[in-house]
Amino acid sequence: MSKGYNAAIASNPYIVGTFACIGCGLFGLDLSSMSGLLSNDAYKQTFGNPDPNSQGVIVSAMPAGSFAGALLVSYIADTIGRKKIVILSGLVWIIGSTLQCAAVDRGMLITGRVISGISMGIASTVIPLYQSEIAAPSIRGRLISIQQWSITWGILIQYFIQFGCSYMNGVASFRIPWGLQVIPAVVLSIGMMLVFPESPRWLFDHHRETEALAVLADLHGNGDPMHELVQLEFEEIRQQVYYERTEGTKSYFDLLKPDVLHRVSLGAALQMWAQLSGMNIMMYYIIYVFQGAGLTPRRSNLVADSVQYVLNVVFTVPAILYIDKWGRRPMLLTGTLLMASFLFLVGGLQGHFGSWSVVDGCHAWVIQGHDNITKSVIVCSYLFVCSYAITMGPVSWTYPAEIFPMRVRAKAIALSTASNWLFNFSLAWAVPPSLDNITYKTFFVFGTFNLAAFIHVFFMFPETAGRTLEEVEEIFGHRQTFTAWRVDRSVGRKTLEQVVELKEVMARANLRPHSPEGNVSEQDVERGSKTSRKLARW
């Protein structure tokens, strides 16, 4: 423990990566805590019977805060380190959850949700960044996709807590679930503080090479710094960091450089498509969806919802196990087509068999007198969720975490995640009025978004599975901007012998790593430019 972390635990990357995912499980807790309350009478009475627009504001307060939290990470991730930011996210969550639990009016509730959102934006940005920098290439996709699984577990656990509390009378039925959200945040902050290591790539970038090598050895070599994978990653990190130092100081303007801007657009777009897939309709507002399908008794609706959340957890498991074998592209292409199909089916069935009716004193588009159609809509909703869970859900977090060069990785991932929360905020606010006004046509809108995502992925998203973060650089060096399907899965992969040869090329080019002060001279920049041309030929 003199290292500031437990070396025995650090030797198991699954424990390290999975524990950090508690931070993303908090989002699942929040998401489910709101969806389970939409038909809760005590909640409605306490907060003034919110109409669809007001409910949209309450729900969207969390992703609005998350948008700000994600952008905040771009300022602090390279300064104070990945580990400390994860700890910070847990502490902020405790404050937000406490305010929600004690809320007596909408203003206090929205304030608590905004603060919780800031925590979630921080966690959802830094955790995939942290995971990508500690994971071996062969399991990186698996580790990062566990983040999505943790979200599904958060949704499931909180929903059953909500379901159990729904048998209570009064405000305890929603205050208890909100209060219990504090517990995992406490565990996350204390655990990260005492047990888990800092990112080795961050350490190296801050001139702490010895610590970086020790962490790599514990993560990938059972404490042996001479292990082949440890040496391979250490040399690749060294070369990448020294080369990037020749590029000058880190700046937001680096995001506008052609080789980076393209990747920023891919990361942000994928997070956008994940939201526009329609998954949040099925998570935040599933009670409204099943109500429109004709499942109007509250208890029956809650039971049907719980099945969906179980399926979400179960069908994320195959993606975790096989994401590095299947690859990112095939999963995205298959998922977007399946989700579009099921959404079109849901919209078509509701449009053909539904009609305007009155449910709980409000006008709603409902399928009535067609039990088989009601069941068909519910089944299609389940299949949609399964399709998302096994494809888009895990990949949407994995892909943006592995495509950026180190000098801008924190800033670029922050922008990608901010895109997620921006569209999450917009949809959380817009969907209730949409279901209230254009009803079943809402599903056609999101089905069309999935088809657009399919086209975008096919032409512009190259495969990244199986490479180190440094090897991913070579993939985008091929500049197959609109012909991503041509990038073979072998592109970029290197052996230790090749990396050593590359190091010798750099040595012959006489590239000095850095000056004693950690700065780079004009001569170093010139040598770096010559070396970059040699590396390109190599």
XYZ file of C-alpha atoms in Angstrom:
538
model
C 0.000 0.000 0.000
C 3.071 2.323 0.119
C 2.476 2.883 -3.593
C -0.842 4.548 -2.836
C -2.805 1.560 -4.119
C -3.080 -2.181 -3.590
C -0.717 -3.937 -6.018
C -2.458 -7.304 -5.618
C -5.795 -5.824 -6.641
C -4.184 -3.787 -9.422
C -2.863 -7.031 -10.936
C -6.445 -7.923 -11.874
C -7.540 -5.399 -14.525
C -11.123 -6.621 -14.313
C -11.356 -5.579 -10.668
C -9.761 -2.194 -11.367
C -11.937 -1.455 -14.379
C -15.130 -2.851 -12.904
C -14.876 -0.984 -9.602
C -14.590 2.354 -11.378
C -17.827 1.509 -13.191
C -19.735 2.099 -9.963
C -19.585 5.736 -11.032
C -21.563 5.012 -14.193
C -23.951 2.750 -12.313
C -25.069 5.937 -10.567
C -26.612 7.099 -13.852
C -28.637 3.903 -14.009
C -29.857 4.495 -10.466
C -31.039 7.977 -11.359
C -32.607 6.990 -14.660
C -34.671 4.243 -13.103
C -35.559 6.326 -10.042
C -37.445 8.753 -12.291
C -39.112 6.247 -14.622
C -40.567 4.369 -11.666
C -42.148 7.531 -10.244
C -44.171 8.721 -13.220
C -47.304 6.988 -11.915
C -46.575 7.517 -8.185
C -49.399 9.549 -6.602
C -47.303 10.741 -3.616
C -44.625 12.037 -6.010
C -47.229 13.849 -8.111
C -48.851 15.491 -5.094
C -45.541 16.578 -3.541
C -44.304 18.235 -6.722
C -47.543 19.791 -7.952
C -48.802 17.172 -10.432
C -46.300 18.027 -13.191
C -47.679 18.057 -16.747
C -45.682 16.457 -19.606
C -43.600 19.594 -20.173
C -42.882 20.084 -16.459
C -41.977 16.416 -16.053
C -39.637 16.778 -19.014
C -37.904 19.685 -17.254
C -37.487 17.675 -14.043
C -36.057 14.659 -15.853
C -33.829 16.704 -18.168
C -32.252 18.607 -15.257
C -29.887 15.687 -14.651
C -28.506 15.455 -18.232
C -28.241 19.263 -18.300
C -25.917 19.067 -15.297
C -24.113 16.131 -16.918
C -23.362 18.241 -19.977
C -21.636 20.805 -17.747
C -19.829 18.073 -15.798
C -18.466 16.480 -18.969
C -17.063 19.796 -20.169
C -15.542 20.405 -16.732
C -13.460 17.241 -17.114
C -11.795 18.695 -20.196
C -10.267 21.379 -17.936
C -9.148 19.237 -15.012
C -8.444 15.685 -16.275
C -4.939 16.487 -17.520
C -4.157 18.528 -14.426
C -5.134 16.538 -11.335
C -5.289 13.033 -12.799
C -7.954 10.448 -13.622
C -8.142 8.857 -10.178
C -8.844 12.058 -8.247
C -11.603 13.040 -10.652
C -13.394 9.713 -10.097
C -13.233 10.395 -6.341
C -14.597 13.903 -6.926
C -17.548 12.564 -8.924
C -18.620 10.407 -5.988
C -18.481 13.320 -3.560
C -20.566 15.570 -5.817
C -23.131 12.779 -6.270
C -23.597 12.535 -2.500
C -24.522 16.234 -2.357
C -26.973 15.977 -5.251
C -28.692 12.832 -3.963
C -29.070 14.354 -0.500
C -30.822 17.396 -1.950
C -33.158 15.212 -4.026
C -34.030 13.064 -1.046
C -34.885 16.140 1.040
C -36.667 18.036 -1.773
C -39.954 19.682 -0.834
C -40.691 21.452 -4.126
C -39.732 21.334 -7.792
C -36.997 23.944 -7.440
C -35.127 21.965 -4.798
C -35.623 18.719 -6.738
C -34.295 20.232 -9.961
C -31.294 21.726 -8.133
C -30.434 18.336 -6.652
C -30.774 16.695 -10.061
C -28.516 19.278 -11.703
C -25.812 18.680 -9.072
C -26.157 14.898 -9.462
C -25.915 15.473 -13.190
C -22.604 17.302 -12.817
C -21.306 14.244 -10.969
C -22.610 11.941 -13.690
C -21.038 14.032 -16.444
C -17.684 13.876 -14.662
C -17.898 10.122 -14.055
C -19.147 9.168 -17.521
C -16.256 11.080 -19.092
C -13.327 10.129 -16.896
C -14.189 6.469 -16.240
C -13.930 5.256 -19.878
C -10.795 7.415 -20.164
C -9.337 5.732 -17.070
C -10.364 2.254 -18.252
C -8.901 2.723 -21.716
C -5.552 3.772 -20.215
C -5.224 0.851 -17.787
C -6.549 -1.983 -19.973
C -4.532 -4.367 -22.119
C -5.488 -4.135 -25.823
C -7.039 -7.617 -25.871
C -9.621 -6.739 -23.205
C -9.989 -2.967 -23.553
C -13.369 -3.173 -25.258
C -14.589 -5.666 -22.689
C -13.529 -3.483 -19.761
C -15.041 -0.280 -21.111
C -18.271 -2.028 -22.090
C -18.674 -3.078 -18.457
C -19.481 0.601 -17.957
C -22.687 0.080 -19.931
C -23.420 -3.063 -17.935
C -23.053 -1.111 -14.702
C -25.634 1.367 -15.989
C -28.059 -1.486 -16.687
C -27.489 -2.909 -13.206
C -28.127 0.503 -11.692
C -31.379 0.733 -13.625
C -32.466 -2.748 -12.562
C -31.566 -2.451 -8.864
C -33.164 0.955 -8.448
C -36.279 -0.113 -10.333
C -36.909 -3.029 -7.987
C -36.281 -0.729 -5.021
C -38.863 1.612 -6.533
C -41.219 -1.283 -7.156
C -40.957 -2.428 -3.534
C -41.434 1.102 -2.218
C -44.494 1.561 -4.456
C -46.422 -0.493 -1.877
C -45.711 2.226 0.711
C -47.968 5.208 1.249
C -46.704 8.769 1.332
C -43.377 10.405 0.527
C -41.307 7.456 1.781
C -42.196 5.695 -1.482
C -39.820 7.997 -3.384
C -37.518 9.449 -0.697
C -36.106 6.058 0.324
C -34.952 5.149 -3.231
C -33.410 8.598 -3.683
C -31.636 8.388 -0.332
C -30.172 4.940 -1.023
C -28.365 6.360 -4.072
C -25.781 7.856 -1.713
C -24.354 4.462 -0.672
C -22.562 3.433 -3.906
C -21.066 6.927 -4.242
C -19.497 6.614 -0.785
C -18.075 3.191 -1.705
C -16.685 4.561 -4.989
C -14.879 7.546 -3.456
C -13.340 5.625 -0.550
C -12.338 2.647 -2.701
C -10.636 4.764 -5.369
C -8.832 6.762 -2.698
C -7.346 3.763 -0.897
C -7.047 0.829 -3.293
C -6.740 1.716 -6.981
C -3.844 3.154 -9.064
C -3.539 6.261 -11.200
C -3.455 5.938 -14.994
C 0.092 5.007 -16.124
C -0.277 7.146 -19.233
C -1.153 10.207 -17.140
C 1.822 9.496 -14.860
C 4.212 9.258 -17.792
C 2.850 12.453 -19.304
C 3.627 14.215 -16.005
C 7.287 13.074 -15.900
C 6.638 10.261 -13.422
C 8.040 7.486 -15.630
C 9.171 5.242 -12.765
C 5.693 5.223 -11.219
C 4.145 4.652 -14.628
C 6.323 1.580 -15.222
C 5.475 0.223 -11.754
C 1.739 0.605 -12.391
C 2.029 -1.039 -15.826
C 3.964 -3.897 -14.257
C 1.285 -4.413 -11.617
C -1.533 -4.143 -14.158
C -0.160 -6.352 -16.935
C 2.907 -8.206 -15.669
C 2.135 -9.438 -12.143
C 4.673 -6.925 -10.854
C 7.352 -7.815 -13.427
C 8.512 -4.649 -15.262
C 10.311 -6.790 -17.864
C 7.152 -8.617 -18.942
C 6.788 -8.391 -22.746
C 3.414 -6.617 -22.711
C 4.630 -4.179 -20.059
C 7.697 -3.324 -22.126
C 5.634 -3.046 -25.306
C 3.175 -0.602 -23.775
C 5.876 1.347 -21.936
C 7.880 1.866 -25.122
C 4.795 2.831 -27.122
C 3.710 5.301 -24.448
C 7.244 6.703 -24.307
C 7.379 7.223 -28.058
C 3.904 8.719 -28.199
C 4.477 11.126 -25.299
C 7.898 12.270 -26.529
C 6.578 12.782 -30.042
C 3.582 14.768 -28.769
C 5.892 16.983 -26.722
C 7.521 18.041 -29.986
C 4.092 19.238 -31.073
C 4.129 21.923 -28.385
C 1.807 22.634 -25.447
C -1.620 21.031 -25.248
C -4.410 23.276 -26.420
C -8.059 23.156 -27.425
C -6.873 24.274 -30.842
C -5.334 20.809 -31.191
C -8.893 19.497 -31.519
C -9.227 21.475 -34.739
C -6.225 19.865 -36.429
C -7.393 17.744 -39.383
C -6.166 14.410 -37.993
C -7.931 15.070 -34.673
C -11.050 16.946 -35.801
C -12.201 13.946 -37.822
C -11.962 11.741 -34.747
C -13.703 14.295 -32.535
C -16.585 14.298 -35.017
C -16.758 10.481 -34.880
C -16.746 10.341 -31.078
C -19.358 13.064 -30.691
C -21.527 11.625 -33.464
C -21.522 8.123 -31.995
C -22.618 9.438 -28.611
C -25.302 11.458 -30.400
C -26.562 8.386 -32.301
C -26.680 6.413 -29.050
C -29.178 8.942 -27.719
C -31.109 9.315 -30.981
C -31.479 5.530 -31.181
C -34.560 5.905 -28.957
C -33.220 3.941 -26.019
C -34.019 6.677 -23.541
C -37.676 6.573 -24.546
C -37.639 2.961 -23.411
C -35.802 3.818 -20.184
C -37.097 7.171 -18.936
C -40.638 6.894 -20.278
C -41.368 3.195 -20.662
C -44.488 3.605 -18.508
C -45.891 5.988 -21.139
C -44.915 3.608 -23.969
C -46.655 0.613 -22.408
C -49.610 2.789 -21.466
C -49.972 3.659 -25.156
C -49.768 -0.046 -25.964
C -52.861 -0.576 -23.812
C -51.217 -1.764 -20.598
C -52.959 0.761 -18.345
C -53.207 -0.832 -14.852
C -50.277 0.639 -12.880
C -49.147 -2.607 -11.258
C -49.210 -4.572 -14.542
C -47.277 -1.773 -16.215
C -44.592 -1.815 -13.512
C -44.178 -5.597 -13.826
C -43.836 -5.365 -17.612
C -41.251 -2.595 -17.177
C -39.174 -4.765 -14.851
C -38.906 -7.490 -17.502
C -37.393 -4.955 -19.863
C -34.786 -3.898 -17.333
C -33.809 -7.530 -16.700
C -33.376 -8.082 -20.444
C -31.205 -4.961 -20.608
C -28.816 -6.465 -18.037
C -28.773 -9.973 -19.518
C -28.187 -8.981 -23.142
C -25.292 -6.677 -22.299
C -23.288 -9.715 -21.140
C -22.611 -11.190 -24.627
C -21.370 -7.783 -25.763
C -18.933 -7.633 -22.839
C -17.606 -11.116 -23.599
C -17.258 -10.772 -27.356
C -16.860 -7.065 -28.198
C -13.116 -7.522 -28.811
C -13.794 -10.580 -30.986
C -16.799 -9.312 -32.936
C -15.352 -5.837 -33.441
C -16.955 -2.410 -33.097
C -18.212 -1.944 -36.674
C -20.245 -5.147 -37.022
C -21.951 -4.504 -33.694
C -22.899 -0.951 -34.611
C -24.144 -1.853 -38.088
C -26.230 -4.782 -36.869
C -27.626 -2.876 -33.910
C -28.783 0.199 -35.804
C -30.662 -1.921 -38.363
C -32.375 -4.039 -35.710
C -33.371 -1.033 -33.608
C -34.805 0.774 -36.621
C -36.866 -2.290 -37.520
C -38.404 -2.711 -34.072
C -39.179 0.994 -33.705
C -40.973 1.039 -37.051
C -42.986 -1.989 -35.933
C -43.973 -0.332 -32.638
C -44.992 2.873 -34.410
C -46.892 1.015 -37.129
C -48.858 -1.134 -34.685
C -49.736 1.803 -32.460
C -50.690 3.956 -35.435
C -52.946 1.330 -37.033
C -54.673 -0.062 -33.941
C -54.585 2.906 -31.547
C -57.045 5.745 -30.984
C -57.522 8.735 -28.698
C -58.829 7.866 -25.247
C -58.730 9.096 -21.641
C -56.221 7.531 -19.222
C -55.922 8.808 -15.636
C -57.887 11.905 -16.606
C -55.606 12.769 -19.553
C -56.043 12.339 -23.302
C -53.704 9.672 -24.680
C -53.242 7.575 -27.824
C -53.994 4.031 -26.668
C -54.501 0.587 -28.195
C -57.770 -0.789 -26.805
C -59.516 -4.092 -27.364
C -56.562 -5.703 -29.165
C -54.771 -7.837 -26.586
C -52.537 -9.562 -29.129
C -51.440 -6.223 -30.580
C -50.703 -4.925 -27.075
C -48.505 -7.970 -26.479
C -46.813 -7.495 -29.865
C -45.896 -3.887 -29.048
C -44.471 -4.961 -25.698
C -42.446 -7.757 -27.331
C -41.068 -5.376 -29.984
C -40.083 -2.976 -27.207
C -38.266 -5.812 -25.450
C -36.469 -6.796 -28.665
C -35.455 -3.193 -29.255
C -33.877 -3.007 -25.801
C -32.077 -6.335 -26.364
C -30.705 -5.036 -29.674
C -29.370 -1.884 -28.031
C -27.915 -3.757 -25.056
C -25.885 -6.169 -27.179
C -24.616 -3.609 -29.713
C -24.874 0.179 -29.509
C -24.899 0.448 -25.702
C -21.394 -0.910 -24.974
C -19.763 0.308 -28.206
C -20.961 3.895 -27.770
C -18.743 4.173 -24.668
C -15.857 2.024 -25.918
C -15.180 3.601 -29.303
C -14.748 7.261 -28.240
C -12.425 6.199 -25.406
C -9.874 4.613 -27.743
C -9.613 6.752 -30.892
C -7.879 9.928 -29.652
C -4.154 10.728 -29.311
C -2.987 11.184 -25.746
C -2.309 14.905 -25.968
C -6.029 15.611 -26.498
C -7.613 12.427 -25.157
C -9.189 13.948 -22.049
C -10.513 17.000 -23.903
C -11.812 14.983 -26.859
C -13.549 12.354 -24.726
C -15.089 15.176 -22.701
C -16.537 16.702 -25.875
C -17.835 13.311 -27.028
C -19.507 12.661 -23.690
C -20.887 16.212 -23.631
C -22.559 15.392 -26.947
C -24.207 12.398 -25.256
C -25.568 14.530 -22.435
C -26.644 17.382 -24.697
C -28.877 15.053 -26.699
C -29.927 13.201 -23.550
C -31.076 16.545 -22.109
C -32.920 17.503 -25.299
C -34.734 14.180 -25.573
C -35.573 13.919 -21.869
C -37.352 17.256 -22.195
C -38.855 16.751 -25.657
C -40.127 13.154 -25.538
C -43.080 13.613 -23.110
C -44.635 16.415 -25.236
C -43.799 14.374 -28.342
C -45.621 11.291 -27.060
C -48.478 13.580 -26.036
C -48.805 15.310 -29.420
C -47.481 13.220 -32.321
C -47.889 9.960 -30.330
C -46.921 6.881 -32.390
C -45.087 8.974 -35.010
C -42.387 9.526 -32.404
C -41.197 5.967 -33.024
C -40.877 6.610 -36.764
C -38.632 9.602 -36.037
C -36.233 7.537 -33.950
C -36.333 4.629 -36.388
C -35.174 7.013 -39.117
C -32.343 8.243 -36.890
C -31.104 4.645 -36.618
C -31.031 4.250 -40.396
C -29.015 7.468 -40.670
C -26.614 6.112 -38.038
C -26.165 2.898 -40.062
C -25.091 4.877 -43.137
C -22.711 7.054 -41.113
C -21.046 4.078 -39.404
C -20.676 2.130 -42.647
C -18.768 4.869 -44.444
C -16.817 6.624 -41.684
C -16.123 4.421 -38.627
C -12.995 2.208 -38.973
C -12.481 -0.872 -36.809
C -10.313 -0.337 -33.704
C -10.499 -3.673 -31.869
C -7.306 -5.416 -30.747
C -4.835 -2.516 -30.909
C -3.106 -0.561 -28.165
C -4.151 3.072 -27.887
C -0.904 4.056 -29.570
C -1.473 1.617 -32.446
C -4.909 3.125 -33.092
C -3.023 6.198 -34.297
C -1.906 4.294 -37.395
C -5.504 3.395 -38.285
C -6.433 7.040 -38.682
C -3.115 7.724 -40.359
C -4.471 5.844 -43.390
C -6.982 8.693 -43.858
C -9.817 6.460 -45.065
C -12.295 9.185 -44.108
C -15.216 7.978 -46.221
C -14.057 4.408 -46.896
C -13.774 3.011 -43.380
C -14.729 -0.491 -44.506
C -11.353 -0.784 -46.256
C -9.352 -0.598 -42.998
C -8.293 -4.151 -42.183
C -8.227 -5.349 -38.561
C -4.479 -6.015 -38.842
C -3.653 -2.352 -39.487
C -1.544 -0.836 -36.707
C -0.661 -4.000 -34.794
C 2.997 -4.330 -33.756
C 5.206 -6.800 -31.935
C 7.719 -5.848 -29.259
C 10.503 -6.352 -31.811
C 8.867 -3.840 -34.163
C 8.484 -1.315 -31.369
C 12.157 -1.694 -30.451
C 13.078 -1.201 -34.109
C 10.929 1.916 -34.130
C 12.757 3.153 -31.054
C 16.056 2.702 -32.899
C 14.698 4.725 -35.826
C 13.925 7.520 -33.390
C 17.382 7.236 -31.844
C 19.062 7.454 -35.245
C 16.981 10.556 -35.922
C 18.550 11.963 -32.748
C 15.227 12.919 -31.154
C 15.880 14.013 -27.578
C 13.024 12.970 -25.257
C 12.715 16.305 -23.478
C 14.835 18.955 -21.865
C 15.576 18.739 -18.132
C 12.843 21.282 -17.489
C 10.312 19.180 -19.360
C 10.097 21.668 -22.256
C 11.012 21.210 -25.887
C 13.510 23.322 -27.785
C 13.202 24.494 -31.393
C 15.845 21.930 -32.369
C 13.744 19.199 -30.762
C 10.701 20.320 -32.743
C 12.659 20.177 -35.987
C 14.043 16.729 -35.123
C 10.514 15.648 -34.192
C 9.211 16.721 -37.588
C 11.949 14.730 -39.343
C 11.228 11.734 -37.155
C 7.502 11.864 -37.853
C 8.245 11.610 -41.576
C 10.532 8.613 -40.948
C 7.872 6.954 -38.807
C 5.302 7.457 -41.534
C 7.586 5.672 -44.027
C 8.273 2.929 -41.461
